[in-house]
mmCIF file of N, CA and C in Angstrom:
data_model
loop_
_atom_site.group_PDB
_atom_site.id
_atom_site.type_symbol
_atom_site.label_atom_id
_atom_site.label_comp_id
_atom_site.label_asym_id
_atom_site.label_seq_id
_atom_site.Cartn_x
_atom_site.Cartn_y
_atom_site.Cartn_z
ATOM 1 N N ASN A 15 -69.516 158.906 -41.668
ATOM 2 C CA ASN A 15 -70.123 160.228 -41.805
ATOM 3 C C ASN A 15 -70.383 160.559 -43.284
ATOM 4 N N ASN A 16 -69.373 160.288 -44.127
ATOM 5 C CA ASN A 16 -69.536 160.555 -45.548
ATOM 6 C C ASN A 16 -70.592 159.656 -46.175
ATOM 7 N N ILE A 17 -70.647 158.423 -45.708
ATOM 8 C CA ILE A 17 -71.653 157.484 -46.231
ATOM 9 C C ILE A 17 -73.051 157.971 -45.858
ATOM 10 N N ARG A 18 -73.216 158.384 -44.615
ATOM 11 C CA ARG A 18 -74.519 158.866 -44.161
ATOM 12 C C ARG A 18 -74.935 160.125 -44.926
ATOM 13 N N ASN A 19 -73.996 161.026 -45.138
ATOM 14 C CA ASN A 19 -74.286 162.251 -45.869
ATOM 15 C C ASN A 19 -74.711 161.950 -47.311
ATOM 16 N N ALA A 20 -73.983 161.050 -47.957
ATOM 17 C CA ALA A 20 -74.324 160.688 -49.332
ATOM 18 C C ALA A 20 -75.710 160.055 -49.394
ATOM 19 N N LYS A 21 -76.008 159.195 -48.433
ATOM 20 C CA LYS A 21 -77.315 158.532 -48.395
ATOM 21 C C LYS A 21 -78.440 159.554 -48.191
ATOM 22 N N GLN A 22 -78.211 160.519 -47.307
ATOM 23 C CA GLN A 22 -79.215 161.566 -47.072
ATOM 24 C C GLN A 22 -79.431 162.400 -48.335
ATOM 25 N N GLN A 23 -78.350 162.719 -49.014
ATOM 26 C CA GLN A 23 -78.468 163.498 -50.244
ATOM 27 C C GLN A 23 -79.243 162.732 -51.308
ATOM 28 N N ILE A 24 -79.004 161.435 -51.411
ATOM 29 C CA ILE A 24 -79.731 160.607 -52.378
ATOM 30 C C ILE A 24 -81.227 160.668 -52.090
ATOM 31 N N VAL A 25 -81.589 160.490 -50.831
ATOM 32 C CA VAL A 25 -83.004 160.514 -50.450
ATOM 33 C C VAL A 25 -83.626 161.883 -50.738
ATOM 34 N N GLN A 26 -82.905 162.945 -50.399
ATOM 35 C CA GLN A 26 -83.438 164.290 -50.628
ATOM 36 C C GLN A 26 -83.633 164.572 -52.115
ATOM 37 N N TRP A 27 -82.662 164.184 -52.942
ATOM 38 C CA TRP A 27 -82.794 164.431 -54.385
ATOM 39 C C TRP A 27 -83.891 163.560 -54.989
ATOM 40 N N GLN A 28 -84.083 162.347 -54.475
ATOM 41 C CA GLN A 28 -85.178 161.506 -54.967
ATOM 42 C C GLN A 28 -86.529 162.123 -54.610
ATOM 43 N N GLN A 29 -86.620 162.701 -53.424
ATOM 44 C CA GLN A 29 -87.856 163.389 -53.042
ATOM 45 C C GLN A 29 -88.089 164.599 -53.940
ATOM 46 N N THR A 30 -87.023 165.307 -54.257
ATOM 47 C CA THR A 30 -87.131 166.454 -55.161
ATOM 48 C C THR A 30 -87.645 166.014 -56.527
ATOM 49 N N ILE A 31 -87.144 164.891 -57.016
ATOM 50 C CA ILE A 31 -87.612 164.364 -58.309
ATOM 51 C C ILE A 31 -89.099 164.052 -58.241
ATOM 52 N N GLY A 32 -89.543 163.469 -57.136
ATOM 53 C CA GLY A 32 -90.972 163.177 -56.979
ATOM 54 C C GLY A 32 -91.816 164.441 -57.027
ATOM 55 N N LEU A 33 -91.366 165.483 -56.341
ATOM 56 C CA LEU A 33 -92.097 166.756 -56.354
ATOM 57 C C LEU A 33 -92.082 167.385 -57.746
ATOM 58 N N LEU A 34 -90.949 167.286 -58.422
ATOM 59 C CA LEU A 34 -90.863 167.840 -59.775
ATOM 60 C C LEU A 34 -91.766 167.077 -60.732
ATOM 61 N N ASN A 35 -91.901 165.769 -60.543
ATOM 62 C CA ASN A 35 -92.823 164.993 -61.384
ATOM 63 C C ASN A 35 -94.262 165.473 -61.213
ATOM 64 N N LEU A 36 -94.648 165.761 -59.970
ATOM 65 C CA LEU A 36 -95.991 166.293 -59.728
ATOM 66 C C LEU A 36 -96.169 167.654 -60.396
ATOM 67 N N GLN A 37 -95.137 168.483 -60.287
ATOM 68 C CA GLN A 37 -95.197 169.807 -60.898
ATOM 69 C C GLN A 37 -95.287 169.690 -62.417
ATOM 70 N N ILE A 38 -94.560 168.754 -62.993
ATOM 71 C CA ILE A 38 -94.594 168.551 -64.445
ATOM 72 C C ILE A 38 -95.988 168.122 -64.887
ATOM 73 N N GLN A 39 -96.614 167.237 -64.132
ATOM 74 C CA GLN A 39 -97.974 166.808 -64.472
ATOM 75 C C GLN A 39 -98.935 167.994 -64.472
ATOM 76 N N LYS A 40 -98.824 168.841 -63.467
ATOM 77 C CA LYS A 40 -99.700 170.011 -63.387
ATOM 78 C C LYS A 40 -99.407 170.989 -64.517
ATOM 79 N N GLN A 41 -98.133 171.147 -64.849
ATOM 80 C CA GLN A 41 -97.779 172.063 -65.927
ATOM 81 C C GLN A 41 -98.264 171.544 -67.278
ATOM 82 N N GLU A 42 -98.241 170.230 -67.479
ATOM 83 C CA GLU A 42 -98.756 169.665 -68.724
ATOM 84 C C GLU A 42 -100.252 169.926 -68.853
ATOM 85 N N LEU A 43 -100.961 169.771 -67.762
ATOM 86 C CA LEU A 43 -102.394 170.076 -67.760
ATOM 87 C C LEU A 43 -102.629 171.552 -68.056
ATOM 88 N N LEU A 44 -101.853 172.414 -67.409
ATOM 89 C CA LEU A 44 -101.971 173.856 -67.631
ATOM 90 C C LEU A 44 -101.673 174.210 -69.085
ATOM 91 N N LEU A 45 -100.660 173.581 -69.667
ATOM 92 C CA LEU A 45 -100.337 173.839 -71.073
ATOM 93 C C LEU A 45 -101.500 173.472 -71.989
ATOM 94 N N ASP A 46 -102.152 172.347 -71.710
ATOM 95 C CA ASP A 46 -103.319 171.946 -72.513
ATOM 96 C C ASP A 46 -104.444 172.967 -72.396
ATOM 97 N N ILE A 47 -104.672 173.439 -71.176
ATOM 98 C CA ILE A 47 -105.740 174.424 -70.955
ATOM 99 C C ILE A 47 -105.412 175.728 -71.668
ATOM 100 N N ILE A 48 -104.184 176.190 -71.515
ATOM 101 C CA ILE A 48 -103.792 177.452 -72.153
ATOM 102 C C ILE A 48 -103.842 177.318 -73.673
ATOM 103 N N LYS A 49 -103.416 176.167 -74.186
ATOM 104 C CA LYS A 49 -103.448 175.959 -75.640
ATOM 105 C C LYS A 49 -104.877 176.070 -76.173
ATOM 106 N N ASP A 50 -105.813 175.463 -75.468
ATOM 107 C CA ASP A 50 -107.226 175.568 -75.879
ATOM 108 C C ASP A 50 -107.702 177.009 -75.833
ATOM 109 N N LYS A 51 -107.292 177.742 -74.806
ATOM 110 C CA LYS A 51 -107.711 179.144 -74.691
ATOM 111 C C LYS A 51 -107.060 180.010 -75.759
ATOM 112 N N VAL A 52 -105.838 179.682 -76.151
ATOM 113 C CA VAL A 52 -105.185 180.422 -77.239
ATOM 114 C C VAL A 52 -105.957 180.200 -78.535
ATOM 115 N N ILE A 53 -106.344 178.968 -78.771
ATOM 116 C CA ILE A 53 -107.100 178.645 -79.981
ATOM 117 C C ILE A 53 -108.418 179.414 -80.016
ATOM 118 N N LYS A 54 -109.053 179.562 -78.860
ATOM 119 C CA LYS A 54 -110.319 180.289 -78.765
ATOM 120 C C LYS A 54 -110.125 181.796 -78.696
ATOM 121 N N GLY A 55 -108.856 182.233 -78.570
ATOM 122 C CA GLY A 55 -108.575 183.659 -78.513
ATOM 123 C C GLY A 55 -108.791 184.280 -77.146
ATOM 124 N N GLN A 56 -108.841 183.474 -76.117
ATOM 125 C CA GLN A 56 -109.089 183.980 -74.768
ATOM 126 C C GLN A 56 -107.817 184.432 -74.059
ATOM 127 N N VAL A 57 -106.665 183.880 -74.450
ATOM 128 C CA VAL A 57 -105.379 184.305 -73.889
ATOM 129 C C VAL A 57 -104.386 184.481 -75.033
ATOM 130 N N THR A 58 -103.300 185.174 -74.741
ATOM 131 C CA THR A 58 -102.320 185.449 -75.785
ATOM 132 C C THR A 58 -101.352 184.281 -75.952
ATOM 133 N N VAL A 59 -100.701 184.277 -77.091
ATOM 134 C CA VAL A 59 -99.688 183.268 -77.367
ATOM 135 C C VAL A 59 -98.523 183.418 -76.380
ATOM 136 N N MET A 60 -98.248 184.636 -75.963
ATOM 137 C CA MET A 60 -97.171 184.868 -74.993
ATOM 138 C C MET A 60 -97.440 184.141 -73.675
ATOM 139 N N ASP A 61 -98.698 184.061 -73.263
ATOM 140 C CA ASP A 61 -99.033 183.312 -72.044
ATOM 141 C C ASP A 61 -98.657 181.843 -72.213
ATOM 142 N N TYR A 62 -98.930 181.313 -73.403
ATOM 143 C CA TYR A 62 -98.588 179.918 -73.694
ATOM 144 C C TYR A 62 -97.070 179.739 -73.708
ATOM 145 N N ILE A 63 -96.371 180.678 -74.328
ATOM 146 C CA ILE A 63 -94.911 180.596 -74.398
ATOM 147 C C ILE A 63 -94.301 180.667 -72.999
ATOM 148 N N ASN A 64 -94.823 181.546 -72.152
ATOM 149 C CA ASN A 64 -94.326 181.650 -70.772
ATOM 150 C C ASN A 64 -94.546 180.346 -70.007
ATOM 151 N N ALA A 65 -95.708 179.739 -70.173
ATOM 152 C CA ALA A 65 -95.992 178.469 -69.511
ATOM 153 C C ALA A 65 -95.074 177.373 -70.050
ATOM 154 N N LEU A 66 -94.803 177.423 -71.337
ATOM 155 C CA LEU A 66 -93.911 176.448 -71.955
ATOM 156 C C LEU A 66 -92.475 176.603 -71.437
ATOM 157 N N GLN A 67 -92.055 177.836 -71.239
ATOM 158 C CA GLN A 67 -90.725 178.079 -70.674
ATOM 159 C C GLN A 67 -90.631 177.560 -69.240
ATOM 160 N N ASP A 68 -91.670 177.779 -68.456
ATOM 161 C CA ASP A 68 -91.691 177.252 -67.090
ATOM 162 C C ASP A 68 -91.602 175.729 -67.097
ATOM 163 N N TYR A 69 -92.315 175.108 -68.027
ATOM 164 C CA TYR A 69 -92.296 173.650 -68.170
ATOM 165 C C TYR A 69 -90.888 173.169 -68.516
ATOM 166 N N ALA A 70 -90.227 173.855 -69.434
ATOM 167 C CA ALA A 70 -88.876 173.473 -69.841
ATOM 168 C C ALA A 70 -87.895 173.614 -68.673
ATOM 169 N N ILE A 71 -88.051 174.663 -67.889
ATOM 170 C CA ILE A 71 -87.179 174.865 -66.719
ATOM 171 C C ILE A 71 -87.380 173.740 -65.708
ATOM 172 N N THR A 72 -88.622 173.346 -65.504
ATOM 173 C CA THR A 72 -88.905 172.259 -64.561
ATOM 174 C C THR A 72 -88.303 170.950 -65.060
ATOM 175 N N GLN A 73 -88.400 170.701 -66.373
ATOM 176 C CA GLN A 73 -87.796 169.490 -66.938
ATOM 177 C C GLN A 73 -86.278 169.513 -66.750
ATOM 178 N N LYS A 74 -85.682 170.682 -66.931
ATOM 179 C CA LYS A 74 -84.233 170.830 -66.746
ATOM 180 C C LYS A 74 -83.849 170.572 -65.288
ATOM 181 N N ASN A 75 -84.649 171.102 -64.370
ATOM 182 C CA ASN A 75 -84.396 170.886 -62.941
ATOM 183 C C ASN A 75 -84.510 169.412 -62.570
ATOM 184 N N LYS A 76 -85.454 168.712 -63.204
ATOM 185 C CA LYS A 76 -85.605 167.282 -62.952
ATOM 186 C C LYS A 76 -84.374 166.519 -63.440
ATOM 187 N N ALA A 77 -83.878 166.879 -64.608
ATOM 188 C CA ALA A 77 -82.670 166.232 -65.130
ATOM 189 C C ALA A 77 -81.476 166.494 -64.214
ATOM 190 N N LEU A 78 -81.387 167.699 -63.706
ATOM 191 C CA LEU A 78 -80.308 168.053 -62.773
ATOM 192 C C LEU A 78 -80.420 167.244 -61.481
ATOM 193 N N ALA A 79 -81.634 167.096 -60.985
ATOM 194 C CA ALA A 79 -81.843 166.315 -59.764
ATOM 195 C C ALA A 79 -81.481 164.848 -59.992
ATOM 196 N N ALA A 80 -81.842 164.320 -61.153
ATOM 197 C CA ALA A 80 -81.506 162.933 -61.471
ATOM 198 C C ALA A 80 -79.987 162.754 -61.558
ATOM 199 N N THR A 81 -79.312 163.739 -62.115
ATOM 200 C CA THR A 81 -77.850 163.701 -62.182
ATOM 201 C C THR A 81 -77.255 163.710 -60.778
ATOM 202 N N ASN A 82 -77.814 164.519 -59.900
ATOM 203 C CA ASN A 82 -77.325 164.572 -58.524
ATOM 204 C C ASN A 82 -77.537 163.249 -57.791
ATOM 205 N N VAL A 83 -78.649 162.578 -58.075
ATOM 206 C CA VAL A 83 -78.873 161.254 -57.472
ATOM 207 C C VAL A 83 -77.758 160.311 -57.910
ATOM 208 N N LEU A 84 -77.429 160.354 -59.189
ATOM 209 C CA LEU A 84 -76.368 159.474 -59.687
ATOM 210 C C LEU A 84 -75.001 159.835 -59.091
ATOM 211 N N LEU A 85 -74.735 161.120 -58.957
ATOM 212 C CA LEU A 85 -73.459 161.550 -58.371
ATOM 213 C C LEU A 85 -73.325 161.098 -56.925
ATOM 214 N N TYR A 86 -74.388 161.286 -56.144
ATOM 215 C CA TYR A 86 -74.323 160.889 -54.741
ATOM 216 C C TYR A 86 -74.348 159.368 -54.587
ATOM 217 N N THR A 87 -74.996 158.677 -55.517
ATOM 218 C CA THR A 87 -74.951 157.214 -55.496
ATOM 219 C C THR A 87 -73.523 156.742 -55.752
ATOM 220 N N ASN A 88 -72.866 157.392 -56.696
ATOM 221 C CA ASN A 88 -71.474 157.069 -56.975
ATOM 222 C C ASN A 88 -70.595 157.340 -55.748
ATOM 223 N N GLN A 89 -70.828 158.480 -55.102
ATOM 224 C CA GLN A 89 -70.063 158.819 -53.900
ATOM 225 C C GLN A 89 -70.317 157.801 -52.789
ATOM 226 N N TYR A 90 -71.582 157.426 -52.613
ATOM 227 C CA TYR A 90 -71.949 156.433 -51.599
ATOM 228 C C TYR A 90 -71.226 155.114 -51.869
ATOM 229 N N ASN A 91 -71.247 154.684 -53.123
ATOM 230 C CA ASN A 91 -70.592 153.414 -53.470
ATOM 231 C C ASN A 91 -69.077 153.498 -53.269
ATOM 232 N N TYR A 92 -68.493 154.647 -53.540
ATOM 233 C CA TYR A 92 -67.055 154.838 -53.345
ATOM 234 C C TYR A 92 -66.684 154.674 -51.872
ATOM 235 N N TYR A 93 -67.439 155.356 -51.005
ATOM 236 C CA TYR A 93 -67.132 155.287 -49.576
ATOM 237 C C TYR A 93 -67.492 153.927 -48.967
ATOM 238 N N ASN A 94 -68.425 153.242 -49.562
ATOM 239 C CA ASN A 94 -68.920 151.986 -49.028
ATOM 240 C C ASN A 94 -68.136 150.791 -49.586
ATOM 241 N N TRP A 95 -67.211 151.026 -50.448
ATOM 242 C CA TRP A 95 -66.466 149.963 -51.115
ATOM 243 C C TRP A 95 -65.672 149.148 -50.167
#
């Protein structure tokens, strides 16, 4: 039961990492667009800063998800020993 649970958690966190990678790609594109608009004076610097903060939060969430994959992998290996 514990082995199955750990394996399911690993798969779920890996899927989360995949979704976060897609979100990061979109946020990088958005940052480029906003940066160009800031340079042209079409949007405020605060809009860019807010987008940058969202990007940083997503990167942090990805690191957390990667840590969880490692934790559950460790748990899986412990129970499977």
